[in-house]
N, CA, C and O atoms as a DFTB+ gen file, in Angstrom:
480 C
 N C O
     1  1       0.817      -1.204       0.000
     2  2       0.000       0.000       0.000
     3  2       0.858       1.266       0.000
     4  3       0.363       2.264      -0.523
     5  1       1.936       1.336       0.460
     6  2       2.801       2.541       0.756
     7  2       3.131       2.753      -0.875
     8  3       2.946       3.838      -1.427
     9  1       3.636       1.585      -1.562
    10  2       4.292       2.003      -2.876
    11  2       2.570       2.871      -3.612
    12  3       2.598       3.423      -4.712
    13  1       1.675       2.829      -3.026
    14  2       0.673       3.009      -4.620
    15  2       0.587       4.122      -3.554
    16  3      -0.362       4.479      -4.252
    17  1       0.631       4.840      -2.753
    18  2       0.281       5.915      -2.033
    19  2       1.358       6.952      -2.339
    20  3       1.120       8.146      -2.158
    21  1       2.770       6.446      -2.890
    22  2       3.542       7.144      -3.418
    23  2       3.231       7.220      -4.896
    24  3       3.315       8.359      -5.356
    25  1       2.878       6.225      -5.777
    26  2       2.402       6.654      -6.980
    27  2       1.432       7.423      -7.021
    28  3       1.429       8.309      -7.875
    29  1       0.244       7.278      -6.019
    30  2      -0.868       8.788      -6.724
    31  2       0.030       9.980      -6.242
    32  3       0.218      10.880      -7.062
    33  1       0.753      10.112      -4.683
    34  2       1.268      11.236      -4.440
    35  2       2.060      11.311      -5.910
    36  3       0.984      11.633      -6.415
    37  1       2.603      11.307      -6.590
    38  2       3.924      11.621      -7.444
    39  2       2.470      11.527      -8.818
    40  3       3.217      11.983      -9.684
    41  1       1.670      11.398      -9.280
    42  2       0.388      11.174     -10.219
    43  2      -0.607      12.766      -9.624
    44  3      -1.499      13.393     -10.194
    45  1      -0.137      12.910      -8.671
    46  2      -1.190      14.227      -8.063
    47  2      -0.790      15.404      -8.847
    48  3      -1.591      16.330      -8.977
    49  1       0.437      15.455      -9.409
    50  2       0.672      16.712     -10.328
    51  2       0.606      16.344     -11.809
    52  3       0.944      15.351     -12.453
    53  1      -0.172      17.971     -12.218
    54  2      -0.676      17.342     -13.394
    55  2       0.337      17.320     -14.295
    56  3       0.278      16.285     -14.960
    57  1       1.525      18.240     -14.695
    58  2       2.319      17.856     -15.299
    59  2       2.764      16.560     -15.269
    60  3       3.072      16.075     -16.358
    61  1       2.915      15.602     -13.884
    62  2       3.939      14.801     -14.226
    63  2       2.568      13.510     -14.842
    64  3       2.797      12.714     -15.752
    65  1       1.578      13.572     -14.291
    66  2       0.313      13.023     -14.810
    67  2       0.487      13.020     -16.456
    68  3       0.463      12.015     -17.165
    69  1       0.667      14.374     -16.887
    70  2       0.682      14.386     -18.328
    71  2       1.744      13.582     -19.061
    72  3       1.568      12.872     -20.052
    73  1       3.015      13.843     -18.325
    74  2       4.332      13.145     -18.944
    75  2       4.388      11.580     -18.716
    76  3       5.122      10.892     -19.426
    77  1       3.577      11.003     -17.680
    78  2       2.850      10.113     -17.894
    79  2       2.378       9.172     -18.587
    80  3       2.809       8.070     -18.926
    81  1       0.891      10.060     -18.859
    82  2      -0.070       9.729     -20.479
    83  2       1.097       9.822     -21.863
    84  3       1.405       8.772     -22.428
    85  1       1.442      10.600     -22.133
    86  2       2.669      11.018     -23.003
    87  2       3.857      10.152     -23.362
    88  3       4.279       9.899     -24.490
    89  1       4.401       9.674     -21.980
    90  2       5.312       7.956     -22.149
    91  2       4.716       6.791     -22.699
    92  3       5.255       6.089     -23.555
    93  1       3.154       6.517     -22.000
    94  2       2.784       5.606     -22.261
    95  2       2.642       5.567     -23.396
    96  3       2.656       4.405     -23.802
    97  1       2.382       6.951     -24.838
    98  2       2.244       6.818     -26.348
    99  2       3.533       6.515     -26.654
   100  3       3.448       5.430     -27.229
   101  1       5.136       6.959     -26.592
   102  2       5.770       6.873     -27.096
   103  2       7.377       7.315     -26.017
   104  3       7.282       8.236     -25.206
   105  1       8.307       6.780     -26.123
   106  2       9.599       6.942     -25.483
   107  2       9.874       8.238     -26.098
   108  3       9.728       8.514     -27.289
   109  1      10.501       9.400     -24.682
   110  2      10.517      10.458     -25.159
   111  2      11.790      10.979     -24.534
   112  3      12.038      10.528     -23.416
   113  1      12.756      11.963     -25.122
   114  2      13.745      12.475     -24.254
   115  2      13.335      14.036     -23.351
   116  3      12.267      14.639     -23.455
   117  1      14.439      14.406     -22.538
   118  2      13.759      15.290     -22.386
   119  2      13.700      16.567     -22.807
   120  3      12.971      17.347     -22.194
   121  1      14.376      16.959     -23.807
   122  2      14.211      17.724     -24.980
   123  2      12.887      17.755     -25.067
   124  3      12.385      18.685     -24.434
   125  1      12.028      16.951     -25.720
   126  2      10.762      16.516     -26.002
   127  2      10.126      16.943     -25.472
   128  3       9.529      17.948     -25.859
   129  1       9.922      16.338     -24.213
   130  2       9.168      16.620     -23.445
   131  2       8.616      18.230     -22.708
   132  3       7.560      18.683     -22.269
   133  1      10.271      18.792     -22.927
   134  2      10.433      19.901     -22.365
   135  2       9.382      20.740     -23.641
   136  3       8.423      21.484     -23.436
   137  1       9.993      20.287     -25.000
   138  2       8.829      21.277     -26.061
   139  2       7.503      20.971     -25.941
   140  3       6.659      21.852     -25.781
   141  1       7.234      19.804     -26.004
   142  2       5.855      20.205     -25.861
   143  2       4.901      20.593     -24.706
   144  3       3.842      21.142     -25.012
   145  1       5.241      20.309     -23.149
   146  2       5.028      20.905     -22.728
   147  2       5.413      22.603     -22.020
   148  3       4.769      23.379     -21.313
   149  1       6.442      22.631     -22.485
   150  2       6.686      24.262     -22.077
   151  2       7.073      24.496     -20.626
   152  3       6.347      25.209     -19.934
   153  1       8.242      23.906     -20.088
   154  2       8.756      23.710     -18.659
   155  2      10.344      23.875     -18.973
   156  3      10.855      23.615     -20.062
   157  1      10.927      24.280     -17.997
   158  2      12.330      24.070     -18.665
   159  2      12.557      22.839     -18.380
   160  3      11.776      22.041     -17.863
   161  1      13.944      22.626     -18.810
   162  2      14.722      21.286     -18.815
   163  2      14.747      20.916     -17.421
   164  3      14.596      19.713     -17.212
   165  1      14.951      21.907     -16.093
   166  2      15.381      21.678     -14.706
   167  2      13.998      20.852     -14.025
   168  3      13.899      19.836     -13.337
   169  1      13.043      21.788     -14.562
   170  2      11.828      21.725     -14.079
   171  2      11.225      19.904     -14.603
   172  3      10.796      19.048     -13.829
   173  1      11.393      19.779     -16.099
   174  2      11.160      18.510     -16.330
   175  2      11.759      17.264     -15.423
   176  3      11.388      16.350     -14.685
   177  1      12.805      17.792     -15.924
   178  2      14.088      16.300     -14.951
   179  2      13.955      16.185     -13.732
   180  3      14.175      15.082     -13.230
   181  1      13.451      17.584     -12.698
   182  2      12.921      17.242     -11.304
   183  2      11.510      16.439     -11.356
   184  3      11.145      15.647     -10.487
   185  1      10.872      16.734     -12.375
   186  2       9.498      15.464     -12.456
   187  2       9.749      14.054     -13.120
   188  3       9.118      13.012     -12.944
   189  1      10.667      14.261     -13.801
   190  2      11.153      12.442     -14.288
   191  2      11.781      12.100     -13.234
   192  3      11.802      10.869     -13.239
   193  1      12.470      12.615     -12.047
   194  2      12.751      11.766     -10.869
   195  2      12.202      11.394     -10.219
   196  3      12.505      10.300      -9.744
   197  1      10.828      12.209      -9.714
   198  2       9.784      12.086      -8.960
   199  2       8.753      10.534      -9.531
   200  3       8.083       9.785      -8.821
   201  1       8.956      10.487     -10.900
   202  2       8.406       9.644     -11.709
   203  2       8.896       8.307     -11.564
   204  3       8.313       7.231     -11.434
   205  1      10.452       8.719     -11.633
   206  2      11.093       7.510     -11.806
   207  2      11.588       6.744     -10.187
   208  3      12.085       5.619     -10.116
   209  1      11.329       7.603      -9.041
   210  2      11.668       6.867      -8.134
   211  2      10.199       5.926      -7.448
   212  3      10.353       4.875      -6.826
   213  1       9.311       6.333      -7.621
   214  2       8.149       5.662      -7.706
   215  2       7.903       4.194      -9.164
   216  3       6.984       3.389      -9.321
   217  1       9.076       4.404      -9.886
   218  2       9.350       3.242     -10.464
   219  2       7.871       3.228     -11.478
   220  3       7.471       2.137     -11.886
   221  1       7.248       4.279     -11.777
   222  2       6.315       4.325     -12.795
   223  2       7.111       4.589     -14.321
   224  3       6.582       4.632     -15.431
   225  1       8.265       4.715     -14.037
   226  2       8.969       5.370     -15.633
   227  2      10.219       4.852     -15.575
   228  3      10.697       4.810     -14.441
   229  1      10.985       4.385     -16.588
   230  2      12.324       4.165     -16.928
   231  2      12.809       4.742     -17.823
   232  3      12.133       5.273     -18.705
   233  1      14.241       4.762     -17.777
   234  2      15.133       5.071     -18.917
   235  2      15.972       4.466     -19.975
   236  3      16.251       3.273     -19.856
   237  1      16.388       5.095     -20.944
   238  2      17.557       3.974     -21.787
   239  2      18.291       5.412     -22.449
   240  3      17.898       6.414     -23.048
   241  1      19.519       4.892     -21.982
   242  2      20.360       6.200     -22.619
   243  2      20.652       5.601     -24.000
   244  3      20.891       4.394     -24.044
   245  1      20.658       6.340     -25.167
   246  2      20.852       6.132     -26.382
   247  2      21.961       7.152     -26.758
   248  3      21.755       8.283     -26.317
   249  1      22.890       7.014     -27.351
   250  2      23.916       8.061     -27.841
   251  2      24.171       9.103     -26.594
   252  3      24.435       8.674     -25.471
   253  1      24.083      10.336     -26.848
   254  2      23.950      11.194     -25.004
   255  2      22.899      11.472     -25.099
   256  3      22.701      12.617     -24.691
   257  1      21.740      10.805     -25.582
   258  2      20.465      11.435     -25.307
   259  2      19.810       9.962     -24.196
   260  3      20.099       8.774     -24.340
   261  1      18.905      10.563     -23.159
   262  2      18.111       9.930     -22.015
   263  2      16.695       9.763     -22.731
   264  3      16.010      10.723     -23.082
   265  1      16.233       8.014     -22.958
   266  2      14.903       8.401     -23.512
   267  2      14.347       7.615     -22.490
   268  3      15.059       6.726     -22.023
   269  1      12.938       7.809     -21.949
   270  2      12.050       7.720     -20.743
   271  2      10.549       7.119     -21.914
   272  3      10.001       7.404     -22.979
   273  1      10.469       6.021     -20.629
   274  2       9.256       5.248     -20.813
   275  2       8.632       4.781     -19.892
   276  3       9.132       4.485     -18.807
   277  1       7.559       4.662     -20.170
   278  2       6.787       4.248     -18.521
   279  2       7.040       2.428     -18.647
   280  3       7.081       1.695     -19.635
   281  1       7.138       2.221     -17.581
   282  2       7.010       0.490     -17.015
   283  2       6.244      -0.210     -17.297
   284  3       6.374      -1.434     -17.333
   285  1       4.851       0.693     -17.672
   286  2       3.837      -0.314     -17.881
   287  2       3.450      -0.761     -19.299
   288  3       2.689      -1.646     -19.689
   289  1       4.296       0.223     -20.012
   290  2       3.656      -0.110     -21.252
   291  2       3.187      -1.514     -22.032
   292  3       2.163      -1.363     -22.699
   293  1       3.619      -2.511     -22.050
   294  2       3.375      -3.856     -21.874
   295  2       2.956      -4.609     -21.061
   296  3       3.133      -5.817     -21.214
   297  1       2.233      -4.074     -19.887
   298  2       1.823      -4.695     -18.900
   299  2       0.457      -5.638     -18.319
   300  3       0.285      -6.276     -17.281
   301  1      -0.478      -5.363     -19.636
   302  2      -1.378      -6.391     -19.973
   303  2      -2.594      -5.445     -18.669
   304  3      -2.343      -4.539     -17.874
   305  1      -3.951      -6.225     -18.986
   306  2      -5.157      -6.048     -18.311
   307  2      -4.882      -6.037     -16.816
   308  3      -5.743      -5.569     -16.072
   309  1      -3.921      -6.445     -16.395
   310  2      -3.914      -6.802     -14.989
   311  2      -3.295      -5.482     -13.920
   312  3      -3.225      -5.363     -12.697
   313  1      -2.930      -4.658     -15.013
   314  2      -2.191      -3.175     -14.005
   315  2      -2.784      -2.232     -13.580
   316  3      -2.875      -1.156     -14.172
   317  1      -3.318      -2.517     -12.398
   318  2      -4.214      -1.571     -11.801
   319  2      -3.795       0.062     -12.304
   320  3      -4.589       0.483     -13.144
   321  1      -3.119       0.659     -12.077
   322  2      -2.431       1.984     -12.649
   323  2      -3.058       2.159     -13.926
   324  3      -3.961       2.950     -14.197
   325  1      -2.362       1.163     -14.847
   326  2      -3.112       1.502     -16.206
   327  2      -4.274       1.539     -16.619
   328  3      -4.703       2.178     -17.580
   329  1      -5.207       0.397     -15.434
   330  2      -6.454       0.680     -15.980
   331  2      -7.091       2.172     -15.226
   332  3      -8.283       2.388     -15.444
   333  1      -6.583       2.852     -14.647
   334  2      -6.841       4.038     -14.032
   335  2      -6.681       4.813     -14.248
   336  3      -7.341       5.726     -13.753
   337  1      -5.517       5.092     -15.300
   338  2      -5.038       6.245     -16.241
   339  2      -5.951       5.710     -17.788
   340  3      -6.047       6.641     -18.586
   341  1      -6.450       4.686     -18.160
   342  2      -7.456       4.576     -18.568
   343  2      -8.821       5.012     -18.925
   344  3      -9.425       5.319     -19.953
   345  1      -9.111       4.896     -17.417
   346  2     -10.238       5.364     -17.409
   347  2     -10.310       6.820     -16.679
   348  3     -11.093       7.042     -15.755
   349  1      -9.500       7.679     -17.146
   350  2      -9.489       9.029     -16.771
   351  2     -10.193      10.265     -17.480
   352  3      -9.652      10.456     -18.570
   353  1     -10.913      10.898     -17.304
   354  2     -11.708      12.133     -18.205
   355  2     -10.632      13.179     -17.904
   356  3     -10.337      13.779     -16.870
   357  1      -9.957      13.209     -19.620
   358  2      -8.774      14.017     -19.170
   359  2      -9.266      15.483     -20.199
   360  3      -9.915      15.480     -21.245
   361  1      -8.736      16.537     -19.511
   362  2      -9.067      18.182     -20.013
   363  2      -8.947      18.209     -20.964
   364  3      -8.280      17.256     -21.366
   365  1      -9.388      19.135     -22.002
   366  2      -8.892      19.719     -23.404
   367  2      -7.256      19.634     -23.488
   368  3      -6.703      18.781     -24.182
   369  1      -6.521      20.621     -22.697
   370  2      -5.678      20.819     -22.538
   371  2      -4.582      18.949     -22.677
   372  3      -3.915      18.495     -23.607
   373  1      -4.779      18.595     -21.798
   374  2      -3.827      16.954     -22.170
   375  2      -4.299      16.442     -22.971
   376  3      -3.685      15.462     -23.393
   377  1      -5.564      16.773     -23.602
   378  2      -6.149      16.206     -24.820
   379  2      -5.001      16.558     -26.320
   380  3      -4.445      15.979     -27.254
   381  1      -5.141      17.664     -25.819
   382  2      -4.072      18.580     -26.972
   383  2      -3.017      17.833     -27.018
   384  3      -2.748      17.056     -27.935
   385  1      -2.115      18.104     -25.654
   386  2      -0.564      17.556     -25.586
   387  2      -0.379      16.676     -25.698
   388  3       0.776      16.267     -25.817
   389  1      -1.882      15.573     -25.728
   390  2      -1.306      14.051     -26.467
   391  2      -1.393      13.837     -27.816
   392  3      -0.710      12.989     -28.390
   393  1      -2.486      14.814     -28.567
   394  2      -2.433      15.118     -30.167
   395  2      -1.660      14.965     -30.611
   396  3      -1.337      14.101     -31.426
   397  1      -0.566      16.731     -29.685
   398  2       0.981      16.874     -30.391
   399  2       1.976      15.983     -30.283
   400  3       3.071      16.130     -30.826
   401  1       1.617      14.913     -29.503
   402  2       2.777      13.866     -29.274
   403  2       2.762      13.235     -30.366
   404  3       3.768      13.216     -31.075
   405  1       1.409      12.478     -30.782
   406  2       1.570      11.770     -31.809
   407  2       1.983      12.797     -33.727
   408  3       2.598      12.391     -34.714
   409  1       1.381      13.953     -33.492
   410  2       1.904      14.308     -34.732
   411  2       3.506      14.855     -34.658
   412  3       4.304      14.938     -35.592
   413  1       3.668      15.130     -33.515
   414  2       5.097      15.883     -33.735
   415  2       6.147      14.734     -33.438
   416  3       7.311      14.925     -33.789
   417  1       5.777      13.482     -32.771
   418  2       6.779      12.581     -32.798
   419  2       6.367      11.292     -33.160
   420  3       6.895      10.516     -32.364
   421  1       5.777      10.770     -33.858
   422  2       5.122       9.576     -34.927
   423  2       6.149       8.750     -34.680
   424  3       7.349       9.024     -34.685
   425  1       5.530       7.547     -34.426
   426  2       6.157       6.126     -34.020
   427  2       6.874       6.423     -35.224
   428  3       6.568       7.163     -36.158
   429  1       8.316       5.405     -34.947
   430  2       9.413       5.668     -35.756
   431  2      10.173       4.554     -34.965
   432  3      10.265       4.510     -33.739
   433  1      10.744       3.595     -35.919
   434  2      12.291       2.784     -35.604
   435  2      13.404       3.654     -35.557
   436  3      14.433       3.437     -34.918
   437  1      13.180       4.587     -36.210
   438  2      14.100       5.729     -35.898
   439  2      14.831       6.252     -34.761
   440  3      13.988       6.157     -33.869
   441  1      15.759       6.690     -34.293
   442  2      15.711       7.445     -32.975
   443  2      15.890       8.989     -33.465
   444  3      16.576       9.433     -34.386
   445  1      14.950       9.725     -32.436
   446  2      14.972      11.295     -32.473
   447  2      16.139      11.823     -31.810
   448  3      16.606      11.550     -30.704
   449  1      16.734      13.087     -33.199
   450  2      17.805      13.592     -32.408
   451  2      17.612      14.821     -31.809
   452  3      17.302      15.859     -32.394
   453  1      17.853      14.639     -30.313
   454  2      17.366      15.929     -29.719
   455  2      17.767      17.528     -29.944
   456  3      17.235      18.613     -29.710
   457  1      18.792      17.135     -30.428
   458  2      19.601      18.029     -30.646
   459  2      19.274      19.041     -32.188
   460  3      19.309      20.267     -32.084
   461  1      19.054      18.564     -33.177
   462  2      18.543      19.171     -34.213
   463  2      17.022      18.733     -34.611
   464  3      16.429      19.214     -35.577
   465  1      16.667      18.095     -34.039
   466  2      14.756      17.984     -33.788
   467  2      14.833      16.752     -35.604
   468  3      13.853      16.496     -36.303
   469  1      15.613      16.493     -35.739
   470  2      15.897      15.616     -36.869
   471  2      15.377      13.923     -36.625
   472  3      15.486      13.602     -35.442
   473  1      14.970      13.080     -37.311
   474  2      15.258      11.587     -37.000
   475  2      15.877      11.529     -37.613
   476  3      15.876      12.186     -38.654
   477  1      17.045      10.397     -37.154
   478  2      18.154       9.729     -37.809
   479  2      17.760       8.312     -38.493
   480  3      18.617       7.651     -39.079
């Protein structure tokens, strides 16, 4: 019970809520993340820790870029979490920022370079 009392605490902000929903579409660095939602870089990376020590999100460093994914993404019918972020009535607003996820970063074997907003 303590671990899921730390996941809603660390799920109670909506940014990190959003970056969240946002992993679960697609592995993102934090470049990324930082554009589409509009936070700086400091501000992001203090919420991917918050994320990641609650063990809702992981990483994989690729080249020097950090790309972040949530844990559950494969985690089948049985993840309480997911079916809860599921069944969420989410605002216009994260409605949007999950739009722009998928048009501005479209599944791709590719990896995104953060650095010139390029895929390689």
């Amino acid at each position: 019970m303590v671990r899921h009392l730390a996941i809603f605490k660390a799920l109670a902000h909506k940014t990190r809520l959003q970056i969240v929903l946002m992993l679960r579409r697609r592995s993102l660095c934090v470049y990324q993340i930082t554009e589409l939602i509009g936070c700086s870089m400091a501000t992001i990376s203090a919420h991917l820790k918050v994320l990641k020590d609650v063990q809702l999100i992981d990483s994989q460093k690729v080249d020097q870029h950090v790309y972040y994914n949530t844990n559950c993404l494969s985690c089948g019918e049985d993840c309480n979490i997911c079916q809860m972020l599921d069944g969420l009535v989410l605002d216009e607003q994260t409605l949007d920022l999950l739009r722009r996820v998928e048009q501005k970063f479209p599944p791709s074997d590719k990896i995104y370079d953060c650095e010139n907003g390029d895929l390689r």
